[in-house]
PDB file of C-alpha atoms in Angstrom:
ATOM      1  CA  MET A  20      -0.107   0.055   0.151  1.00 64.00           C
ATOM      2  CA  ASP A  21       1.516   3.463  -1.175  1.00 85.00           C
ATOM      3  CA  ILE A  22       0.869   5.596   1.963  1.00 91.00           C
ATOM      4  CA  THR A  23       1.646   8.836  -0.178  1.00 92.00           C
ATOM      5  CA  LEU A  24      -0.709   7.965  -2.586  1.00 92.00           C
ATOM      6  CA  LEU A  25      -3.311   7.569   0.020  1.00 94.00           C
ATOM      7  CA  ILE A  26      -2.309  10.843   1.770  1.00 95.00           C
ATOM      8  CA  LYS A  27      -2.602  12.538  -1.702  1.00 94.00           C
ATOM      9  CA  ALA A  28      -6.152  10.746  -2.177  1.00 95.00           C
ATOM     10  CA  ALA A  29      -6.882  12.277   1.041  1.00 96.00           C
ATOM     11  CA  ILE A  30      -6.144  16.070   0.077  1.00 96.00           C
ATOM     12  CA  MET A  31      -7.875  15.619  -3.125  1.00 96.00           C
ATOM     13  CA  GLY A  32     -11.024  14.177  -1.145  1.00 96.00           C
ATOM     14  CA  VAL A  33     -11.042  17.404   0.926  1.00 96.00           C
ATOM     15  CA  VAL A  34     -10.380  19.480  -2.071  1.00 95.00           C
ATOM     16  CA  GLU A  35     -13.536  18.168  -3.764  1.00 94.00           C
ATOM     17  CA  GLY A  36     -15.435  18.324  -0.750  1.00 94.00           C
ATOM     18  CA  LEU A  37     -14.838  21.765   0.119  1.00 93.00           C
ATOM     19  CA  THR A  38     -15.342  23.067  -3.397  1.00 94.00           C
ATOM     20  CA  GLU A  39     -17.915  21.154  -4.698  1.00 91.00           C
ATOM     21  CA  PHE A  40     -20.912  22.940  -3.388  1.00 91.00           C
ATOM     22  CA  LEU A  41     -19.352  26.637  -3.337  1.00 91.00           C
ATOM     23  CA  PRO A  42     -19.218  28.773  -6.059  1.00 92.00           C
ATOM     24  CA  ILE A  43     -15.455  28.314  -6.639  1.00 91.00           C
ATOM     25  CA  SER A  44     -15.310  25.150  -8.914  1.00 90.00           C
ATOM     26  CA  SER A  45     -14.408  21.789  -7.175  1.00 90.00           C
ATOM     27  CA  THR A  46     -13.072  20.933 -10.660  1.00 86.00           C
ATOM     28  CA  GLY A  47     -10.860  23.960 -10.848  1.00 89.00           C
ATOM     29  CA  HIS A  48      -9.545  23.369  -7.795  1.00 92.00           C
ATOM     30  CA  LEU A  49      -8.667  19.870  -7.943  1.00 92.00           C
ATOM     31  CA  ILE A  50      -6.651  20.143 -11.294  1.00 88.00           C
ATOM     32  CA  LEU A  51      -4.616  23.006  -9.496  1.00 90.00           C
ATOM     33  CA  ALA A  52      -4.553  20.415  -6.513  1.00 92.00           C
ATOM     34  CA  GLY A  53      -3.685  17.740  -8.659  1.00 91.00           C
ATOM     35  CA  SER A  54      -0.722  19.834 -10.290  1.00 89.00           C
ATOM     36  CA  LEU A  55       0.787  20.550  -7.367  1.00 89.00           C
ATOM     37  CA  LEU A  56       0.516  16.949  -6.087  1.00 91.00           C
ATOM     38  CA  GLY A  57       1.933  15.197  -9.463  1.00 89.00           C
ATOM     39  CA  PHE A  58      -1.487  13.697  -9.440  1.00 88.00           C
ATOM     40  CA  VAL A  59      -2.056  14.427 -12.980  1.00 83.00           C
ATOM     41  CA  ASP A  60      -2.411  10.794 -14.985  1.00 83.00           C
ATOM     42  CA  ALA A  61      -4.864   9.449 -16.530  1.00 83.00           C
ATOM     43  CA  LYS A  62      -6.526   7.390 -13.666  1.00 87.00           C
ATOM     44  CA  ALA A  63      -6.014  10.759 -11.678  1.00 87.00           C
ATOM     45  CA  LYS A  64      -8.800  12.275 -13.684  1.00 85.00           C
ATOM     46  CA  VAL A  65     -11.183   9.451 -13.365  1.00 88.00           C
ATOM     47  CA  PHE A  66     -10.529   9.803  -9.506  1.00 91.00           C
ATOM     48  CA  ASP A  67     -11.550  13.587  -9.582  1.00 90.00           C
ATOM     49  CA  ILE A  68     -14.577  12.688 -11.186  1.00 88.00           C
ATOM     50  CA  ALA A  69     -15.438   9.441  -9.045  1.00 88.00           C
ATOM     51  CA  ILE A  70     -14.634  11.139  -5.837  1.00 91.00           C
ATOM     52  CA  GLN A  71     -17.516  13.832  -6.632  1.00 90.00           C
ATOM     53  CA  THR A  72     -19.896  10.364  -5.604  1.00 90.00           C
ATOM     54  CA  GLY A  73     -18.806  11.238  -1.635  1.00 91.00           C
ATOM     55  CA  ALA A  74     -19.798  14.737  -1.558  1.00 92.00           C
ATOM     56  CA  ILE A  75     -22.919  13.850  -3.404  1.00 92.00           C
ATOM     57  CA  PHE A  76     -24.186  11.479  -0.084  1.00 93.00           C
ATOM     58  CA  ALA A  77     -23.355  14.479   1.762  1.00 94.00           C
ATOM     59  CA  VAL A  78     -26.167  16.221   0.231  1.00 92.00           C
ATOM     60  CA  ILE A  79     -28.418  13.271   0.437  1.00 94.00           C
ATOM     61  CA  LEU A  80     -27.939  12.893   3.870  1.00 94.00           C
ATOM     62  CA  VAL A  81     -28.173  16.727   4.576  1.00 92.00           C
ATOM     63  CA  TYR A  82     -31.542  16.934   2.423  1.00 92.00           C
ATOM     64  CA  TRP A  83     -32.859  13.176   3.218  1.00 94.00           C
ATOM     65  CA  GLN A  84     -36.253  14.322   4.950  1.00 93.00           C
ATOM     66  CA  LYS A  85     -36.770  16.278   1.542  1.00 91.00           C
ATOM     67  CA  ILE A  86     -35.232  13.272  -0.389  1.00 93.00           C
ATOM     68  CA  ARG A  87     -37.608  10.674   1.676  1.00 93.00           C
ATOM     69  CA  ASP A  88     -40.757  12.492   1.587  1.00 92.00           C
ATOM     70  CA  THR A  89     -40.704  13.111  -2.321  1.00 91.00           C
ATOM     71  CA  ILE A  90     -40.061   9.421  -2.734  1.00 92.00           C
ATOM     72  CA  VAL A  91     -43.094   8.545  -0.433  1.00 93.00           C
ATOM     73  CA  ALA A  92     -45.499  11.346  -1.811  1.00 92.00           C
ATOM     74  CA  LEU A  93     -44.483  10.623  -5.563  1.00 92.00           C
ATOM     75  CA  PRO A  94     -47.109   8.014  -6.459  1.00 90.00           C
ATOM     76  CA  ALA A  95     -49.572  10.050  -5.295  1.00 89.00           C
ATOM     77  CA  GLU A  96     -48.689  13.806  -4.736  1.00 92.00           C
ATOM     78  CA  ARG A  97     -48.625  16.292  -7.627  1.00 92.00           C
ATOM     79  CA  SER A  98     -46.053  18.449  -5.903  1.00 90.00           C
ATOM     80  CA  ALA A  99     -43.563  15.661  -5.416  1.00 92.00           C
ATOM     81  CA  GLN A 100     -44.218  14.653  -8.813  1.00 93.00           C
ATOM     82  CA  ARG A 101     -43.404  18.203 -10.078  1.00 94.00           C
ATOM     83  CA  PHE A 102     -40.460  18.305  -8.063  1.00 94.00           C
ATOM     84  CA  ALA A 103     -39.164  15.582  -8.933  1.00 94.00           C
ATOM     85  CA  LEU A 104     -39.685  16.283 -12.786  1.00 96.00           C
ATOM     86  CA  ASN A 105     -37.999  19.577 -12.420  1.00 96.00           C
ATOM     87  CA  VAL A 106     -35.013  17.783 -11.395  1.00 95.00           C
ATOM     88  CA  PHE A 107     -35.019  15.360 -14.036  1.00 95.00           C
ATOM     89  CA  ILE A 108     -35.425  18.203 -16.923  1.00 96.00           C
ATOM     90  CA  GLY A 109     -32.470  20.019 -15.191  1.00 96.00           C
ATOM     91  CA  PHE A 110     -29.967  17.520 -15.529  1.00 94.00           C
ATOM     92  CA  PHE A 111     -31.158  16.327 -19.174  1.00 93.00           C
ATOM     93  CA  PRO A 112     -29.122  18.921 -20.720  1.00 94.00           C
ATOM     94  CA  ALA A 113     -26.115  18.195 -19.028  1.00 91.00           C
ATOM     95  CA  VAL A 114     -26.535  14.578 -20.055  1.00 90.00           C
ATOM     96  CA  ILE A 115     -26.999  15.554 -23.798  1.00 93.00           C
ATOM     97  CA  LEU A 116     -24.160  18.219 -23.849  1.00 91.00           C
ATOM     98  CA  GLY A 117     -21.651  15.973 -21.775  1.00 87.00           C
ATOM     99  CA  LEU A 118     -21.925  13.135 -24.158  1.00 87.00           C
ATOM    100  CA  LEU A 119     -21.599  15.412 -27.582  1.00 89.00           C
ATOM    101  CA  PHE A 120     -18.794  17.848 -26.250  1.00 88.00           C
ATOM    102  CA  GLY A 121     -17.306  15.974 -22.545  1.00 83.00           C
ATOM    103  CA  LYS A 122     -14.491  14.388 -24.418  1.00 83.00           C
ATOM    104  CA  ALA A 123     -13.092  17.577 -26.551  1.00 87.00           C
ATOM    105  CA  ILE A 124     -13.747  19.616 -23.703  1.00 87.00           C
ATOM    106  CA  LYS A 125     -11.440  17.462 -21.062  1.00 80.00           C
ATOM    107  CA  ALA A 126      -8.949  17.282 -24.068  1.00 80.00           C
ATOM    108  CA  HIS A 127      -8.383  21.203 -24.456  1.00 81.00           C
ATOM    109  CA  LEU A 128      -9.619  22.981 -21.684  1.00 84.00           C
ATOM    110  CA  PHE A 129      -8.601  20.946 -18.425  1.00 83.00           C
ATOM    111  CA  THR A 130      -5.589  22.967 -18.066  1.00 85.00           C
ATOM    112  CA  PRO A 131      -4.546  25.446 -14.960  1.00 87.00           C
ATOM    113  CA  ALA A 132      -4.242  28.467 -17.464  1.00 88.00           C
ATOM    114  CA  VAL A 133      -8.347  27.848 -18.618  1.00 91.00           C
ATOM    115  CA  VAL A 134      -9.327  27.511 -14.971  1.00 90.00           C
ATOM    116  CA  ALA A 135      -7.697  30.535 -13.722  1.00 92.00           C
ATOM    117  CA  THR A 136      -9.233  32.584 -16.721  1.00 94.00           C
ATOM    118  CA  THR A 137     -12.437  31.121 -15.748  1.00 94.00           C
ATOM    119  CA  PHE A 138     -11.650  31.305 -12.091  1.00 95.00           C
ATOM    120  CA  ILE A 139     -11.298  35.300 -12.454  1.00 96.00           C
ATOM    121  CA  VAL A 140     -14.108  35.545 -15.041  1.00 95.00           C
ATOM    122  CA  GLY A 141     -16.772  33.699 -13.112  1.00 95.00           C
ATOM    123  CA  GLY A 142     -15.727  36.273 -10.023  1.00 96.00           C
ATOM    124  CA  PHE A 143     -16.352  39.591 -11.873  1.00 96.00           C
ATOM    125  CA  ILE A 144     -19.862  37.611 -13.181  1.00 94.00           C
ATOM    126  CA  ILE A 145     -20.898  37.163  -9.180  1.00 94.00           C
ATOM    127  CA  LEU A 146     -20.210  40.845  -8.503  1.00 95.00           C
ATOM    128  CA  TRP A 147     -22.287  41.686 -11.279  1.00 93.00           C
ATOM    129  CA  ALA A 148     -24.870  39.360 -10.554  1.00 91.00           C
ATOM    130  CA  GLU A 149     -25.127  40.364  -6.608  1.00 90.00           C
ATOM    131  CA  ARG A 150     -24.611  44.301  -7.656  1.00 90.00           C
ATOM    132  CA  ARG A 151     -27.744  44.064  -9.798  1.00 87.00           C
ATOM    133  CA  GLN A 152     -29.701  41.912  -7.048  1.00 83.00           C
ATOM    134  CA  SER A 153     -28.655  44.316  -4.259  1.00 81.00           C
ATOM    135  CA  ALA A 154     -29.867  47.523  -6.837  1.00 78.00           C
ATOM    136  CA  GLY A 155     -33.179  45.624  -7.198  1.00 73.00           C
ATOM    137  CA  GLY A 156     -32.618  44.612 -10.893  1.00 69.00           C
ATOM    138  CA  THR A 157     -33.983  41.152 -10.722  1.00 72.00           C
ATOM    139  CA  ALA A 158     -37.695  40.546  -8.824  1.00 80.00           C
ATOM    140  CA  VAL A 159     -37.698  37.050  -6.916  1.00 86.00           C
ATOM    141  CA  ARG A 160     -40.643  35.317  -8.187  1.00 90.00           C
ATOM    142  CA  VAL A 161     -39.459  31.507  -7.064  1.00 92.00           C
ATOM    143  CA  HIS A 162     -39.036  31.708  -2.945  1.00 91.00           C
ATOM    144  CA  ASN A 163     -39.038  27.651  -2.615  1.00 91.00           C
ATOM    145  CA  VAL A 164     -37.717  24.829  -5.330  1.00 92.00           C
ATOM    146  CA  ASP A 165     -41.390  23.299  -4.973  1.00 91.00           C
ATOM    147  CA  ASP A 166     -42.728  26.546  -6.399  1.00 92.00           C
ATOM    148  CA  MET A 167     -40.305  26.017  -9.582  1.00 95.00           C
ATOM    149  CA  SER A 168     -41.965  25.464 -13.058  1.00 95.00           C
ATOM    150  CA  PRO A 169     -40.605  23.030 -15.284  1.00 95.00           C
ATOM    151  CA  LEU A 170     -39.289  26.103 -17.435  1.00 96.00           C
ATOM    152  CA  ASP A 171     -37.168  27.501 -14.864  1.00 96.00           C
ATOM    153  CA  ALA A 172     -35.826  23.722 -14.202  1.00 96.00           C
ATOM    154  CA  LEU A 173     -34.890  23.752 -18.202  1.00 97.00           C
ATOM    155  CA  LYS A 174     -33.161  27.250 -17.599  1.00 96.00           C
ATOM    156  CA  VAL A 175     -31.187  26.341 -14.948  1.00 96.00           C
ATOM    157  CA  GLY A 176     -30.387  22.817 -16.376  1.00 95.00           C
ATOM    158  CA  LEU A 177     -29.100  24.980 -19.359  1.00 96.00           C
ATOM    159  CA  VAL A 178     -26.908  27.172 -17.244  1.00 95.00           C
ATOM    160  CA  GLN A 179     -25.453  24.511 -15.289  1.00 93.00           C
ATOM    161  CA  CYS A 180     -24.087  23.304 -18.531  1.00 93.00           C
ATOM    162  CA  LEU A 181     -21.792  26.374 -18.568  1.00 92.00           C
ATOM    163  CA  ALA A 182     -19.549  24.586 -15.775  1.00 90.00           C
ATOM    164  CA  MET A 183     -18.372  21.916 -18.137  1.00 90.00           C
ATOM    165  CA  VAL A 184     -15.862  24.465 -18.794  1.00 91.00           C
ATOM    166  CA  PRO A 185     -13.320  23.912 -15.936  1.00 89.00           C
ATOM    167  CA  GLY A 186     -13.131  26.595 -13.637  1.00 90.00           C
ATOM    168  CA  THR A 187     -16.495  28.023 -14.017  1.00 91.00           C
ATOM    169  CA  SER A 188     -18.187  25.976 -10.844  1.00 91.00           C
ATOM    170  CA  ARG A 189     -21.226  24.039 -11.367  1.00 91.00           C
ATOM    171  CA  SER A 190     -22.948  25.156  -8.047  1.00 92.00           C
ATOM    172  CA  GLY A 191     -21.970  29.014  -9.010  1.00 91.00           C
ATOM    173  CA  ALA A 192     -23.413  28.777 -12.455  1.00 94.00           C
ATOM    174  CA  THR A 193     -26.782  27.171 -10.883  1.00 95.00           C
ATOM    175  CA  ILE A 194     -27.125  29.337  -7.697  1.00 93.00           C
ATOM    176  CA  ILE A 195     -26.011  32.590  -9.618  1.00 93.00           C
ATOM    177  CA  GLY A 196     -27.787  31.731 -12.841  1.00 93.00           C
ATOM    178  CA  GLY A 197     -30.755  30.904 -10.855  1.00 94.00           C
ATOM    179  CA  MET A 198     -30.923  33.897  -8.836  1.00 92.00           C
ATOM    180  CA  LEU A 199     -30.663  35.771 -12.024  1.00 92.00           C
ATOM    181  CA  LEU A 200     -33.533  33.860 -13.474  1.00 93.00           C
ATOM    182  CA  GLY A 201     -36.093  34.984 -10.403  1.00 92.00           C
ATOM    183  CA  LEU A 202     -35.098  32.483  -8.061  1.00 94.00           C
ATOM    184  CA  SER A 203     -34.359  33.522  -4.293  1.00 91.00           C
ATOM    185  CA  ARG A 204     -30.812  32.822  -3.275  1.00 89.00           C
ATOM    186  CA  LYS A 205     -32.381  29.879  -0.722  1.00 90.00           C
ATOM    187  CA  ALA A 206     -34.437  28.378  -3.786  1.00 93.00           C
ATOM    188  CA  ALA A 207     -31.259  28.516  -6.145  1.00 93.00           C
ATOM    189  CA  THR A 208     -28.952  26.953  -3.839  1.00 92.00           C
ATOM    190  CA  ASP A 209     -31.400  24.204  -2.644  1.00 93.00           C
ATOM    191  CA  PHE A 210     -32.191  23.345  -6.198  1.00 95.00           C
ATOM    192  CA  SER A 211     -28.494  23.329  -6.882  1.00 94.00           C
ATOM    193  CA  PHE A 212     -27.840  20.659  -4.317  1.00 92.00           C
ATOM    194  CA  PHE A 213     -30.764  18.487  -5.943  1.00 93.00           C
ATOM    195  CA  LEU A 214     -29.596  19.045  -9.281  1.00 94.00           C
ATOM    196  CA  ALA A 215     -26.369  17.887  -8.399  1.00 91.00           C
ATOM    197  CA  ILE A 216     -27.241  14.408  -7.208  1.00 92.00           C
ATOM    198  CA  PRO A 217     -28.081  12.881 -10.643  1.00 92.00           C
ATOM    199  CA  THR A 218     -25.607  15.205 -12.334  1.00 89.00           C
ATOM    200  CA  LEU A 219     -22.632  14.002 -10.227  1.00 86.00           C
ATOM    201  CA  ILE A 220     -23.878  10.499  -9.733  1.00 88.00           C
ATOM    202  CA  GLY A 221     -24.068  10.243 -13.311  1.00 86.00           C
ATOM    203  CA  ALA A 222     -20.937  11.770 -14.280  1.00 84.00           C
ATOM    204  CA  GLY A 223     -19.131   9.578 -11.984  1.00 83.00           C
ATOM    205  CA  ALA A 224     -20.597   6.070 -12.865  1.00 86.00           C
ATOM    206  CA  TYR A 225     -20.046   6.967 -16.625  1.00 83.00           C
ATOM    207  CA  SER A 226     -16.506   7.850 -15.867  1.00 83.00           C
ATOM    208  CA  LEU A 227     -15.796   4.885 -14.311  1.00 83.00           C
ATOM    209  CA  TYR A 228     -17.570   2.913 -16.425  1.00 85.00           C
ATOM    210  CA  LYS A 229     -15.642   4.319 -19.717  1.00 84.00           C
ATOM    211  CA  GLU A 230     -12.411   3.911 -18.298  1.00 83.00           C
ATOM    212  CA  ARG A 231     -12.534   0.882 -16.403  1.00 82.00           C
ATOM    213  CA  GLY A 232      -9.710  -0.534 -18.217  1.00 83.00           C
ATOM    214  CA  LEU A 233      -7.639   2.015 -16.614  1.00 83.00           C
ATOM    215  CA  LEU A 234      -8.732   0.583 -12.841  1.00 82.00           C
ATOM    216  CA  SER A 235      -7.892  -2.668 -10.817  1.00 86.00           C
ATOM    217  CA  VAL A 236      -8.581  -4.090  -7.555  1.00 87.00           C
ATOM    218  CA  ALA A 237      -5.242  -2.453  -6.076  1.00 87.00           C
ATOM    219  CA  ASP A 238      -6.953   1.102  -6.946  1.00 90.00           C
ATOM    220  CA  VAL A 239      -9.551   0.381  -3.982  1.00 92.00           C
ATOM    221  CA  PRO A 240      -7.926   2.204  -0.865  1.00 93.00           C
ATOM    222  CA  MET A 241      -6.949   5.080  -3.098  1.00 94.00           C
ATOM    223  CA  PHE A 242     -10.651   5.964  -4.191  1.00 93.00           C
ATOM    224  CA  SER A 243     -11.972   4.649  -0.764  1.00 95.00           C
ATOM    225  CA  VAL A 244     -10.020   7.342   1.091  1.00 96.00           C
ATOM    226  CA  GLY A 245     -10.750   9.857  -1.408  1.00 95.00           C
ATOM    227  CA  LEU A 246     -14.902   9.104  -1.249  1.00 95.00           C
ATOM    228  CA  VAL A 247     -14.655   9.340   2.350  1.00 96.00           C
ATOM    229  CA  PHE A 248     -12.546  12.675   3.078  1.00 97.00           C
ATOM    230  CA  SER A 249     -15.257  14.145   0.222  1.00 96.00           C
ATOM    231  CA  PHE A 250     -18.054  13.051   2.265  1.00 96.00           C
ATOM    232  CA  ILE A 251     -16.934  14.138   5.396  1.00 96.00           C
ATOM    233  CA  SER A 252     -15.683  17.541   4.376  1.00 96.00           C
ATOM    234  CA  ALA A 253     -18.604  18.279   2.142  1.00 95.00           C
ATOM    235  CA  TRP A 254     -20.864  17.398   4.651  1.00 95.00           C
ATOM    236  CA  LEU A 255     -19.413  20.111   6.769  1.00 95.00           C
ATOM    237  CA  CYS A 256     -19.244  22.480   4.217  1.00 94.00           C
ATOM    238  CA  VAL A 257     -23.158  21.943   3.257  1.00 93.00           C
ATOM    239  CA  ARG A 258     -24.415  22.557   6.619  1.00 93.00           C
ATOM    240  CA  TRP A 259     -22.321  25.726   6.802  1.00 95.00           C
ATOM    241  CA  LEU A 260     -23.369  27.444   3.183  1.00 92.00           C
ATOM    242  CA  LEU A 261     -26.957  26.770   4.135  1.00 89.00           C
ATOM    243  CA  LYS A 262     -26.341  28.803   7.279  1.00 91.00           C
ATOM    244  CA  PHE A 263     -24.314  31.126   5.432  1.00 91.00           C
ATOM    245  CA  ILE A 264     -26.527  32.320   2.667  1.00 87.00           C
ATOM    246  CA  SER A 265     -29.211  32.911   5.234  1.00 83.00           C
ATOM    247  CA  THR A 266     -27.557  36.323   5.917  1.00 86.00           C
ATOM    248  CA  HIS A 267     -24.530  36.824   3.454  1.00 88.00           C
ATOM    249  CA  SER A 268     -23.902  37.407  -0.347  1.00 90.00           C
ATOM    250  CA  PHE A 269     -21.707  35.267  -2.586  1.00 93.00           C
ATOM    251  CA  VAL A 270     -19.557  38.518  -2.707  1.00 94.00           C
ATOM    252  CA  GLY A 271     -16.583  37.097  -0.757  1.00 95.00           C
ATOM    253  CA  PHE A 272     -16.309  33.808  -3.051  1.00 95.00           C
ATOM    254  CA  ALA A 273     -16.130  36.586  -6.311  1.00 96.00           C
ATOM    255  CA  TYR A 274     -12.859  38.079  -4.917  1.00 96.00           C
ATOM    256  CA  TYR A 275     -11.253  34.872  -3.748  1.00 96.00           C
ATOM    257  CA  ARG A 276     -11.818  33.743  -7.507  1.00 96.00           C
ATOM    258  CA  ILE A 277     -10.599  36.696  -8.731  1.00 96.00           C
ATOM    259  CA  VAL A 278      -7.363  36.804  -6.717  1.00 96.00           C
ATOM    260  CA  PHE A 279      -6.781  32.967  -6.569  1.00 93.00           C
ATOM    261  CA  GLY A 280      -7.105  33.084 -10.296  1.00 94.00           C
ATOM    262  CA  ILE A 281      -4.720  36.092 -10.884  1.00 95.00           C
ATOM    263  CA  VAL A 282      -2.262  34.372  -8.343  1.00 93.00           C
ATOM    264  CA  VAL A 283      -2.128  30.982 -10.775  1.00 91.00           C
ATOM    265  CA  LEU A 284      -1.706  33.108 -13.687  1.00 92.00           C
ATOM    266  CA  LEU A 285       0.950  35.423 -12.150  1.00 93.00           C
ATOM    267  CA  THR A 286       2.988  32.406 -10.476  1.00 90.00           C
ATOM    268  CA  SER A 287       2.990  30.444 -13.899  1.00 86.00           C
ATOM    269  CA  TRP A 288       4.239  33.578 -15.947  1.00 88.00           C
ATOM    270  CA  SER A 289       7.103  34.186 -13.735  1.00 88.00           C
ATOM    271  CA  GLY A 290       8.131  30.351 -13.267  1.00 83.00           C
ATOM    272  CA  LEU A 291       7.623  30.355  -9.485  1.00 84.00           C
ATOM    273  CA  VAL A 292       5.044  27.236 -10.157  1.00 81.00           C
ATOM    274  CA  VAL A 293       5.417  24.833 -12.899  1.00 74.00           C
ATOM    275  CA  TRP A 294       1.556  23.851 -13.386  1.00 74.00           C
ATOM    276  CA  ALA A 295       1.480  20.512 -14.997  1.00 66.00           C
ATOM    277  CA  GLU A 296      -0.999  20.695 -17.988  1.00 61.00           C
TER     278      GLU A 296
END
């Protein structure tokens, strides 16, 4: 058993769990962390996607009451049926575009330079969106996920597809996009979490199946460590974020994105850090 490899897996798991549901891009942070750790081969890319499942288990645990109630009520209650349909509608665009463009995006855009650039651009978009909302530019139409229409779900699902570009942030795209489309901050955040369940589980299962030839039984400890640390850190992060958004905006995350992106570009340009492609 390679202890060094397990430590790297634990670090990557923590990075995934802490960044998956914040508007700062887990994929971008995993690319950068993997670059620093020398964790950049083909198997590492499968690992990065697979450990998202650990973060999703944390969301399922936090939202278990809502998920359980929806499943129980699904055969009879129209509201539960509408909610489940909305999650499916929001999930569907990512499936189609992922199958069409996923391979090309991974081949050409999964680089530190792209991540740093999208960090900065995304930060300015968050600042603009928050300023627009504080000025009353976006009227809140939907205060709860149960009040969303199928069209609302489709629009958020299409916005989620922007996160196929690494560094964009899936949660950032869906939450900020949802707010711009008229969802309250709470409704946009909740729907982003629910939408993550089929999206990330599907991406992880598809990646493991597609790249199964790269994997062996010897990889089980590495993946297990990554999943466990991803789950624990994501559970803590989700609970904190739900409290945070009740009294705070996402402006702090925007400045973090901009500063971090600039640091990556400057260290790369100066040669201070050699970011692996």
